[in-house]
mmCIF file of C-alpha atoms and ligand atoms in Angstrom:
data_model
loop_
_atom_site.group_PDB
_atom_site.id
_atom_site.type_symbol
_atom_site.label_atom_id
_atom_site.label_comp_id
_atom_site.label_asym_id
_atom_site.label_seq_id
_atom_site.Cartn_x
_atom_site.Cartn_y
_atom_site.Cartn_z
ATOM 1 C CA MET A 1 -2.021 -0.311 -17.177
ATOM 2 C CA THR A 2 -1.398 -1.642 -13.689
ATOM 3 C CA VAL A 3 -3.256 0.170 -10.898
ATOM 4 C CA VAL A 4 -1.561 0.137 -7.494
ATOM 5 C CA ASP A 5 -2.931 1.684 -4.313
ATOM 6 C CA VAL A 6 -0.087 2.335 -1.880
ATOM 7 C CA HIS A 7 -1.990 3.623 1.152
ATOM 8 C CA ALA A 8 -4.349 1.056 2.671
ATOM 9 C CA HIS A 9 -4.733 -0.389 6.136
ATOM 10 C CA VAL A 10 -5.213 -3.778 7.748
ATOM 11 C CA PHE A 11 -6.146 -4.484 11.357
ATOM 12 C CA PRO A 12 -5.625 -8.218 11.717
ATOM 13 C CA GLU A 13 -7.804 -10.192 14.109
ATOM 14 C CA ILE A 14 -6.223 -9.678 17.515
ATOM 15 C CA GLY A 15 -8.277 -10.592 20.573
ATOM 16 C CA ARG A 16 -8.340 -8.733 23.862
ATOM 17 C CA ALA A 17 -6.576 -11.470 25.842
ATOM 18 C CA GLU A 18 -3.817 -11.690 23.239
ATOM 19 C CA SER A 19 -3.381 -7.912 23.235
ATOM 20 C CA ARG A 20 -3.199 -7.882 27.040
ATOM 21 C CA LEU A 21 -0.670 -10.718 27.074
ATOM 22 C CA LEU A 22 1.677 -9.179 24.482
ATOM 23 C CA THR A 23 1.431 -5.520 25.484
ATOM 24 C CA GLY A 24 1.189 -6.133 29.238
ATOM 25 C CA ARG A 25 -1.462 -3.413 29.278
ATOM 26 C CA ASP A 26 -5.164 -3.360 29.840
ATOM 27 C CA ASP A 27 -5.777 -0.566 27.301
ATOM 28 C CA GLY A 28 -3.967 -2.211 24.362
ATOM 29 C CA PRO A 29 -5.476 -2.298 20.843
ATOM 30 C CA TRP A 30 -7.603 -5.261 19.740
ATOM 31 C CA LEU A 31 -10.396 -5.949 17.284
ATOM 32 C CA ARG A 32 -13.975 -6.824 18.207
ATOM 33 C CA THR A 33 -15.395 -8.696 15.221
ATOM 34 C CA THR A 34 -18.687 -9.823 16.691
ATOM 35 C CA ASP A 35 -20.688 -6.695 15.859
ATOM 36 C CA GLY A 36 -22.535 -8.439 13.009
ATOM 37 C CA HIS A 37 -23.435 -7.222 9.497
ATOM 38 C CA GLY A 38 -19.735 -7.384 8.531
ATOM 39 C CA ALA A 39 -18.893 -4.596 10.935
ATOM 40 C CA GLY A 40 -16.344 -4.601 13.710
ATOM 41 C CA MET A 41 -14.917 -2.247 16.285
ATOM 42 C CA MET A 42 -11.338 -1.182 16.837
ATOM 43 C CA MET A 43 -10.896 -1.250 20.590
ATOM 44 C CA ALA A 44 -8.429 0.281 23.034
ATOM 45 C CA GLY A 45 -8.869 -1.927 26.095
ATOM 46 C CA GLY A 46 -12.520 -1.538 27.088
ATOM 47 C CA THR A 47 -13.024 1.635 25.024
ATOM 48 C CA GLU A 48 -14.613 1.644 21.559
ATOM 49 C CA TYR A 49 -12.173 3.476 19.271
ATOM 50 C CA ARG A 50 -13.718 3.300 15.799
ATOM 51 C CA PRO A 51 -16.292 1.145 13.928
ATOM 52 C CA VAL A 52 -14.746 -0.588 10.923
ATOM 53 C CA ARG A 53 -15.665 -2.698 7.891
ATOM 54 C CA ARG A 54 -14.867 -6.372 7.483
ATOM 55 C CA THR A 55 -12.345 -5.555 4.710
ATOM 56 C CA LEU A 56 -9.978 -4.407 7.444
ATOM 57 C CA TRP A 57 -9.430 -7.967 8.724
ATOM 58 C CA ASP A 58 -10.821 -10.199 5.940
ATOM 59 C CA PRO A 59 -8.617 -10.542 2.829
ATOM 60 C CA ALA A 60 -11.391 -12.129 0.730
ATOM 61 C CA GLU A 61 -13.509 -9.049 1.311
ATOM 62 C CA ARG A 62 -10.488 -6.868 0.405
ATOM 63 C CA VAL A 63 -9.846 -8.630 -2.890
ATOM 64 C CA ALA A 64 -13.550 -8.339 -3.755
ATOM 65 C CA ASP A 65 -13.238 -4.570 -3.149
ATOM 66 C CA LEU A 66 -10.161 -4.376 -5.368
ATOM 67 C CA ASP A 67 -11.892 -6.310 -8.157
ATOM 68 C CA ARG A 68 -14.932 -4.054 -7.987
ATOM 69 C CA LEU A 69 -12.776 -0.902 -8.021
ATOM 70 C CA GLY A 70 -10.323 -1.944 -10.748
ATOM 71 C CA VAL A 71 -7.268 -1.971 -8.485
ATOM 72 C CA ASP A 72 -4.645 -4.590 -9.332
ATOM 73 C CA VAL A 73 -2.399 -4.373 -6.298
ATOM 74 C CA GLN A 74 -2.709 -2.841 -2.879
ATOM 75 C CA VAL A 75 0.243 -2.078 -0.630
ATOM 76 C CA LEU A 76 -0.898 -2.904 2.909
ATOM 77 C CA SER A 77 0.044 -1.186 6.148
ATOM 78 C CA SER A 78 -1.080 -1.986 9.656
ATOM 79 C CA THR A 79 -3.359 0.517 11.392
ATOM 80 C CA PRO A 80 -1.259 3.178 13.187
ATOM 81 C CA MET A 81 -2.832 2.386 16.573
ATOM 82 C CA LEU A 82 -0.966 -0.950 16.302
ATOM 83 C CA PHE A 83 2.527 0.614 16.116
ATOM 84 C CA GLY A 84 3.327 -0.194 19.765
ATOM 85 C CA TYR A 85 5.826 2.662 20.084
ATOM 86 C CA GLY A 86 4.764 3.199 23.699
ATOM 87 C CA LEU A 87 5.761 -0.321 24.800
ATOM 88 C CA ASP A 88 9.090 -1.242 26.343
ATOM 89 C CA SER A 89 11.573 -2.540 23.770
ATOM 90 C CA GLU A 90 11.216 -6.256 24.388
ATOM 91 C CA ARG A 91 7.431 -6.253 24.344
ATOM 92 C CA ALA A 92 7.449 -3.973 21.304
ATOM 93 C CA ALA A 93 9.623 -6.383 19.323
ATOM 94 C CA ASP A 94 7.306 -9.332 20.115
ATOM 95 C CA TRP A 95 4.255 -7.208 19.348
ATOM 96 C CA CYS A 96 5.655 -6.074 15.970
ATOM 97 C CA ARG A 97 6.605 -9.646 15.055
ATOM 98 C CA MET A 98 3.051 -10.782 15.837
ATOM 99 C CA VAL A 99 1.471 -7.963 13.785
ATOM 100 C CA ASN A 100 3.895 -8.658 10.924
ATOM 101 C CA SER A 101 3.119 -12.369 10.880
ATOM 102 C CA ARG A 102 -0.640 -11.565 10.733
ATOM 103 C CA LEU A 103 0.004 -9.154 7.854
ATOM 104 C CA LEU A 104 1.893 -11.876 5.986
ATOM 105 C CA GLU A 105 -0.956 -14.339 6.570
ATOM 106 C CA TYR A 106 -3.441 -11.741 5.345
ATOM 107 C CA ALA A 107 -1.435 -10.982 2.186
ATOM 108 C CA ALA A 108 -0.872 -14.706 1.512
ATOM 109 C CA TYR A 109 -4.555 -14.907 0.533
ATOM 110 C CA ALA A 110 -3.642 -13.187 -2.755
ATOM 111 C CA PRO A 111 0.130 -12.767 -2.989
ATOM 112 C CA ASP A 112 -0.036 -11.202 -6.446
ATOM 113 C CA ARG A 113 -2.558 -8.574 -5.274
ATOM 114 C CA LEU A 114 -1.611 -7.747 -1.682
ATOM 115 C CA ALA A 115 1.864 -6.397 -0.888
ATOM 116 C CA PRO A 116 2.446 -5.918 2.841
ATOM 117 C CA LEU A 117 4.699 -3.407 4.602
ATOM 118 C CA CYS A 118 6.122 -4.421 7.980
ATOM 119 C CA GLN A 119 6.105 -2.398 11.174
ATOM 120 C CA VAL A 120 9.036 -2.093 13.575
ATOM 121 C CA PRO A 121 9.719 -0.944 17.157
ATOM 122 C CA LEU A 122 11.047 2.525 16.260
ATOM 123 C CA GLN A 123 11.855 3.184 19.938
ATOM 124 C CA ASP A 124 14.666 0.603 19.685
ATOM 125 C CA THR A 125 16.818 1.353 16.621
ATOM 126 C CA GLU A 126 18.867 -1.833 16.697
ATOM 127 C CA THR A 127 15.814 -4.106 16.873
ATOM 128 C CA ALA A 128 13.954 -1.972 14.325
ATOM 129 C CA CYS A 129 16.831 -2.444 11.860
ATOM 130 C CA ALA A 130 16.960 -6.192 12.578
ATOM 131 C CA LEU A 131 13.206 -6.489 12.018
ATOM 132 C CA VAL A 132 13.475 -4.707 8.660
ATOM 133 C CA ASP A 133 16.125 -7.235 7.583
ATOM 134 C CA GLU A 134 13.930 -10.107 8.776
ATOM 135 C CA ALA A 135 10.862 -8.665 7.060
ATOM 136 C CA MET A 136 12.554 -8.067 3.718
ATOM 137 C CA ARG A 137 13.658 -11.729 3.722
ATOM 138 C CA GLN A 138 10.068 -12.773 4.540
ATOM 139 C CA GLY A 139 8.670 -10.986 1.492
ATOM 140 C CA PHE A 140 7.571 -7.606 2.819
ATOM 141 C CA HIS A 141 7.892 -4.724 0.366
ATOM 142 C CA GLY A 142 9.078 -2.103 2.822
ATOM 143 C CA VAL A 143 8.245 -0.618 6.184
ATOM 144 C CA HIS A 144 5.416 1.537 7.500
ATOM 145 C CA ILE A 145 6.386 3.971 10.271
ATOM 146 C CA GLY A 146 4.832 6.790 12.275
ATOM 147 C CA ASN A 147 6.000 10.343 11.562
ATOM 148 C CA HIS A 148 7.583 10.956 14.955
ATOM 149 C CA LEU A 149 8.514 9.354 18.241
ATOM 150 C CA GLY A 150 7.466 11.502 21.176
ATOM 151 C CA ASP A 151 9.368 14.782 20.839
ATOM 152 C CA HIS A 152 11.716 13.404 18.209
ATOM 153 C CA ASP A 153 11.009 13.983 14.545
ATOM 154 C CA LEU A 154 12.454 11.814 11.786
ATOM 155 C CA ASP A 155 15.610 13.974 11.664
ATOM 156 C CA HIS A 156 16.592 12.761 15.166
ATOM 157 C CA GLY A 157 19.870 10.786 15.174
ATOM 158 C CA ALA A 158 18.403 7.376 15.996
ATOM 159 C CA LEU A 159 15.637 7.790 13.440
ATOM 160 C CA THR A 160 17.930 8.924 10.603
ATOM 161 C CA GLU A 161 20.112 5.941 11.503
ATOM 162 C CA PHE A 162 17.050 3.744 10.980
ATOM 163 C CA LEU A 163 16.197 5.456 7.672
ATOM 164 C CA THR A 164 19.797 5.028 6.502
ATOM 165 C CA HIS A 165 19.527 1.327 7.305
ATOM 166 C CA CYS A 166 16.331 1.112 5.226
ATOM 167 C CA ALA A 167 18.154 2.741 2.297
ATOM 168 C CA GLU A 168 21.041 0.278 2.622
ATOM 169 C CA ARG A 169 18.609 -2.678 2.684
ATOM 170 C CA ASP A 170 16.594 -1.243 -0.202
ATOM 171 C CA ALA A 171 13.450 -1.138 1.965
ATOM 172 C CA ALA A 172 10.911 1.514 0.925
ATOM 173 C CA VAL A 173 9.503 3.599 3.816
ATOM 174 C CA LEU A 174 5.914 4.834 4.072
ATOM 175 C CA VAL A 175 5.467 7.527 6.725
ATOM 176 C CA HIS A 176 2.004 7.826 8.271
ATOM 177 C CA PRO A 177 0.961 10.472 10.821
ATOM 178 C CA TRP A 178 0.084 9.073 14.228
ATOM 179 C CA ASP A 179 -0.105 10.248 17.847
ATOM 180 C CA LEU A 180 -2.063 13.246 16.631
ATOM 181 C CA PRO A 181 -2.399 16.576 18.412
ATOM 182 C CA SER A 182 -4.981 16.234 21.158
ATOM 183 C CA GLY A 183 -6.965 18.350 23.568
ATOM 184 C CA PRO A 184 -10.422 19.862 23.408
ATOM 185 C CA ARG A 185 -9.712 21.856 20.241
ATOM 186 C CA PHE A 186 -8.775 18.703 18.313
ATOM 187 C CA SER A 187 -11.308 16.275 19.757
ATOM 188 C CA ARG A 188 -14.318 17.880 18.059
ATOM 189 C CA TYR A 189 -15.465 16.968 14.519
ATOM 190 C CA MET A 190 -12.457 14.660 13.869
ATOM 191 C CA LEU A 191 -10.293 17.791 13.713
ATOM 192 C CA ALA A 192 -7.264 15.760 14.840
ATOM 193 C CA TRP A 193 -7.618 13.894 11.524
ATOM 194 C CA LEU A 194 -8.715 16.829 9.359
ATOM 195 C CA ALA A 195 -6.248 19.459 10.585
ATOM 196 C CA GLY A 196 -3.878 17.557 12.905
ATOM 197 C CA MET A 197 -2.767 14.932 10.378
ATOM 198 C CA ALA A 198 -2.023 17.532 7.717
ATOM 199 C CA GLY A 199 -0.018 19.625 10.174
ATOM 200 C CA GLU A 200 1.858 16.604 11.581
ATOM 201 C CA THR A 201 3.003 15.524 8.124
ATOM 202 C CA HIS A 202 3.965 19.088 7.194
ATOM 203 C CA LEU A 203 5.981 19.347 10.423
ATOM 204 C CA THR A 204 7.900 16.124 9.789
ATOM 205 C CA ILE A 205 8.782 16.968 6.176
ATOM 206 C CA LEU A 206 10.015 20.436 7.172
ATOM 207 C CA SER A 207 11.976 18.945 10.096
ATOM 208 C CA LEU A 208 13.825 16.639 7.710
ATOM 209 C CA ILE A 209 14.549 19.513 5.329
ATOM 210 C CA LEU A 210 15.450 22.343 7.715
ATOM 211 C CA SER A 211 17.623 20.143 9.975
ATOM 212 C CA GLY A 212 19.734 19.261 6.949
ATOM 213 C CA ALA A 213 18.836 15.570 7.432
ATOM 214 C CA PHE A 214 18.459 15.063 3.681
ATOM 215 C CA GLU A 215 22.108 16.131 3.333
ATOM 216 C CA ARG A 216 23.050 13.184 5.580
ATOM 217 C CA LEU A 217 20.546 10.565 4.376
ATOM 218 C CA PRO A 218 21.484 8.403 1.367
ATOM 219 C CA ALA A 219 20.026 9.693 -1.900
ATOM 220 C CA SER A 220 18.872 6.122 -2.553
ATOM 221 C CA LEU A 221 16.375 6.259 0.348
ATOM 222 C CA ARG A 222 12.842 5.631 -0.915
ATOM 223 C CA LEU A 223 10.686 7.685 1.443
ATOM 224 C CA MET A 224 7.042 8.623 1.033
ATOM 225 C CA PHE A 225 4.419 10.488 3.024
ATOM 226 C CA ALA A 226 0.705 9.707 3.193
ATOM 227 C CA HIS A 227 -2.158 12.185 2.646
ATOM 228 C CA GLY A 228 -0.446 14.119 -0.136
ATOM 229 C CA GLY A 229 2.300 15.310 2.217
ATOM 230 C CA GLY A 230 -0.285 17.078 4.406
ATOM 231 C CA SER A 231 -0.161 20.864 4.150
ATOM 232 C CA PHE A 232 3.503 20.879 2.984
ATOM 233 C CA PRO A 233 2.940 21.180 -0.796
ATOM 234 C CA TYR A 234 0.375 23.977 -0.443
ATOM 235 C CA LEU A 235 2.624 26.024 1.865
ATOM 236 C CA LEU A 236 6.030 25.321 0.325
ATOM 237 C CA GLY A 237 6.268 28.955 -0.811
ATOM 238 C CA ARG A 238 5.862 30.100 2.792
ATOM 239 C CA ALA A 239 8.710 27.848 3.934
ATOM 240 C CA ASP A 240 10.964 29.030 1.068
ATOM 241 C CA ASN A 241 10.233 32.669 1.864
ATOM 242 C CA ALA A 242 11.093 32.067 5.523
ATOM 243 C CA TRP A 243 14.339 30.278 4.578
ATOM 244 C CA HIS A 244 15.416 33.262 2.455
ATOM 245 C CA ARG A 245 14.479 35.884 5.008
ATOM 246 C CA ARG A 246 15.314 34.437 8.440
ATOM 247 C CA ASP A 247 18.697 33.031 9.465
ATOM 248 C CA LEU A 248 16.889 31.083 12.214
ATOM 249 C CA VAL A 249 15.118 29.073 9.532
ATOM 250 C CA ARG A 250 18.102 28.419 7.262
ATOM 251 C CA ALA A 251 20.627 27.729 10.084
ATOM 252 C CA ASP A 252 21.014 24.015 9.300
ATOM 253 C CA SER A 253 19.828 23.644 5.732
ATOM 254 C CA PRO A 254 22.109 24.764 2.880
ATOM 255 C CA HIS A 255 19.241 24.954 0.406
ATOM 256 C CA PRO A 256 15.655 26.266 0.542
ATOM 257 C CA PRO A 257 12.896 23.678 1.138
ATOM 258 C CA SER A 258 11.870 23.540 -2.541
ATOM 259 C CA HIS A 259 15.331 22.128 -3.318
ATOM 260 C CA TYR A 260 14.423 18.864 -1.548
ATOM 261 C CA THR A 261 11.157 17.840 -3.212
ATOM 262 C CA ASP A 262 13.059 15.230 -5.234
ATOM 263 C CA ARG A 263 14.032 13.378 -2.039
ATOM 264 C CA PHE A 264 10.610 11.950 -1.182
ATOM 265 C CA SER A 265 7.239 11.015 -2.653
ATOM 266 C CA VAL A 266 3.642 11.517 -1.532
ATOM 267 C CA ASP A 267 0.334 9.773 -2.110
ATOM 268 C CA SER A 268 -2.589 11.237 -4.042
ATOM 269 C CA ALA A 269 -5.158 11.317 -1.193
ATOM 270 C CA VAL A 270 -6.144 15.001 -1.502
ATOM 271 C CA PHE A 271 -9.790 14.637 -2.678
ATOM 272 C CA ASP A 272 -9.858 17.675 -4.976
ATOM 273 C CA PRO A 273 -8.768 18.129 -8.619
ATOM 274 C CA GLY A 274 -7.169 21.531 -7.948
ATOM 275 C CA ALA A 275 -5.219 20.156 -4.995
ATOM 276 C CA LEU A 276 -4.037 17.201 -7.094
ATOM 277 C CA ARG A 277 -2.888 19.581 -9.853
ATOM 278 C CA LEU A 278 -0.946 21.630 -7.306
ATOM 279 C CA LEU A 279 0.561 18.457 -5.824
ATOM 280 C CA VAL A 280 1.788 17.312 -9.231
ATOM 281 C CA ASP A 281 3.157 20.806 -9.997
ATOM 282 C CA VAL A 282 5.082 20.876 -6.701
ATOM 283 C CA MET A 283 6.283 17.254 -6.513
ATOM 284 C CA GLY A 284 6.352 16.171 -10.176
ATOM 285 C CA ALA A 285 4.095 13.397 -11.529
ATOM 286 C CA GLU A 286 6.840 10.831 -10.890
ATOM 287 C CA ARG A 287 6.656 11.557 -7.131
ATOM 288 C CA VAL A 288 2.899 11.189 -6.617
ATOM 289 C CA LEU A 289 1.544 7.649 -6.043
ATOM 290 C CA LEU A 290 -2.097 6.592 -5.895
ATOM 291 C CA GLY A 291 -3.046 6.252 -2.227
ATOM 292 C CA SER A 292 -6.590 5.850 -0.931
ATOM 293 C CA ASP A 293 -6.528 5.199 2.847
ATOM 294 C CA HIS A 294 -8.914 2.301 2.098
ATOM 295 C CA PRO A 295 -11.000 0.965 3.824
ATOM 296 C CA PHE A 296 -11.509 3.841 6.265
ATOM 297 C CA PRO A 297 -14.376 6.295 5.700
ATOM 298 C CA LEU A 298 -11.950 9.236 5.401
ATOM 299 C CA GLY A 299 -10.323 7.465 2.443
ATOM 300 C CA GLU A 300 -11.136 7.672 -1.285
ATOM 301 C CA GLU A 301 -14.157 5.403 -1.658
ATOM 302 C CA HIS A 302 -13.762 4.902 -5.433
ATOM 303 C CA ILE A 303 -10.023 4.299 -5.384
ATOM 304 C CA GLY A 304 -8.296 6.208 -8.182
ATOM 305 C CA ARG A 305 -11.324 8.191 -9.352
ATOM 306 C CA LEU A 306 -9.729 11.560 -8.520
ATOM 307 C CA VAL A 307 -6.714 10.758 -10.710
ATOM 308 C CA ARG A 308 -8.696 9.093 -13.506
ATOM 309 C CA GLU A 309 -11.177 11.979 -13.754
ATOM 310 C CA SER A 310 -8.540 14.705 -13.430
ATOM 311 C CA ALA A 311 -7.294 16.876 -16.277
ATOM 312 C CA LEU A 312 -3.779 15.448 -15.824
ATOM 313 C CA ALA A 313 -2.135 14.199 -19.033
ATOM 314 C CA PRO A 314 -2.605 10.448 -19.748
ATOM 315 C CA GLU A 315 1.130 9.931 -19.193
ATOM 316 C CA GLU A 316 0.901 11.575 -15.748
ATOM 317 C CA GLN A 317 -2.167 9.513 -14.844
ATOM 318 C CA THR A 318 -0.448 6.249 -15.800
ATOM 319 C CA ALA A 319 2.541 7.137 -13.632
ATOM 320 C CA ILE A 320 0.429 8.093 -10.620
ATOM 321 C CA LEU A 321 -2.055 5.215 -10.905
ATOM 322 C CA GLY A 322 0.601 2.504 -10.879
ATOM 323 C CA ARG A 323 3.914 2.914 -12.665
ATOM 324 C CA ASN A 324 5.528 4.964 -9.895
ATOM 325 C CA ALA A 325 4.443 2.441 -7.265
ATOM 326 C CA LEU A 326 5.806 -0.551 -9.187
ATOM 327 C CA ALA A 327 9.266 1.023 -9.027
ATOM 328 C CA PHE A 328 8.990 2.535 -5.541
ATOM 329 C CA PHE A 329 7.879 -0.677 -3.805
ATOM 330 C CA GLY A 330 9.658 -3.111 -6.119
ATOM 331 C CA LEU A 331 6.370 -4.680 -7.223
ATOM 332 C CA ALA A 332 7.220 -5.477 -10.846
ATOM 333 C CA PRO A 333 8.119 -9.172 -10.211
ATOM 334 C CA LEU A 334 4.838 -9.719 -8.353
ATOM 335 C CA VAL A 335 2.790 -8.178 -11.150
ATOM 336 C CA LYS A 336 4.673 -10.138 -13.826
ATOM 337 C CA GLU A 337 3.805 -13.332 -11.932
ATOM 338 C CA ALA A 338 0.153 -12.366 -11.982
ATOM 339 C CA VAL A 339 0.246 -11.796 -15.764
ATOM 340 C CA ARG A 340 2.011 -15.103 -16.314
HETATM 341 CO CO1 CO B 24 -3.971 6.019 6.539
#
């Protein structure tokens, strides 16, 4: 059985001067790697953002982790603070190209184990589409995007245009929450991550459904959401009830929300056997993919343990632990190479 983890982050080594030069800002993201003991610090300008492990920027360390944890392949995304969606279009394109080239270098350490996703300047649809084309030719396995752009959710015209382009180019799309709710109520106890991320993802999935965007998007689009789809699967019944009972809710969607669960996938990062069971009941085992959020502390430390130790049928476990991901991200050729 091939084990594939589809939700994992890289923060390539980017210095402060380089960040300043490319972003034109003094508060841009960079990585301080001189903290010693294999630790580093994600920085926003002069402000310490989050302490991180060496795995985040060192591929040798990453592969050692994967070996220790019995993971064959990891699908790599940049860290959402690197998206660059706040930059003007030209800077954003250069920034994304730089991040993408670092991701390729990182993955080149073990091309049969590390499968990178590109990032694109979502604020500029034309360039974002061009960068997807470029990236797919360069060997990326899809694209990693944030779940919204300012006040626009993924159902917004320019963003559905981008998603349609991804479908046409056969580029898988991983959606990660970013730009989380803020303010004093969210800044305590990592509540922006614990409650905000779940709500953000829920909001984006419902926006796509209730706007009727799935009626317009190609059925071939391979779209997935991190963190088990946030609070969406748990509260799907609430959304269905609202669709049936309020014309405000069903104005733009010809079917209730539960009709659309075959249009996207989710990862398995829910940290509880009961939650995983519910997720598989709602989405189907073929639409849940092992995702850990490695190497961040809020991720699954023993990647895959929740699925392996669950009461799910062996067939369901095999699908979630790797088979679904091989198809979703087109990884079969890479794995075959490794076996050969
Ligand atoms: Co993540």
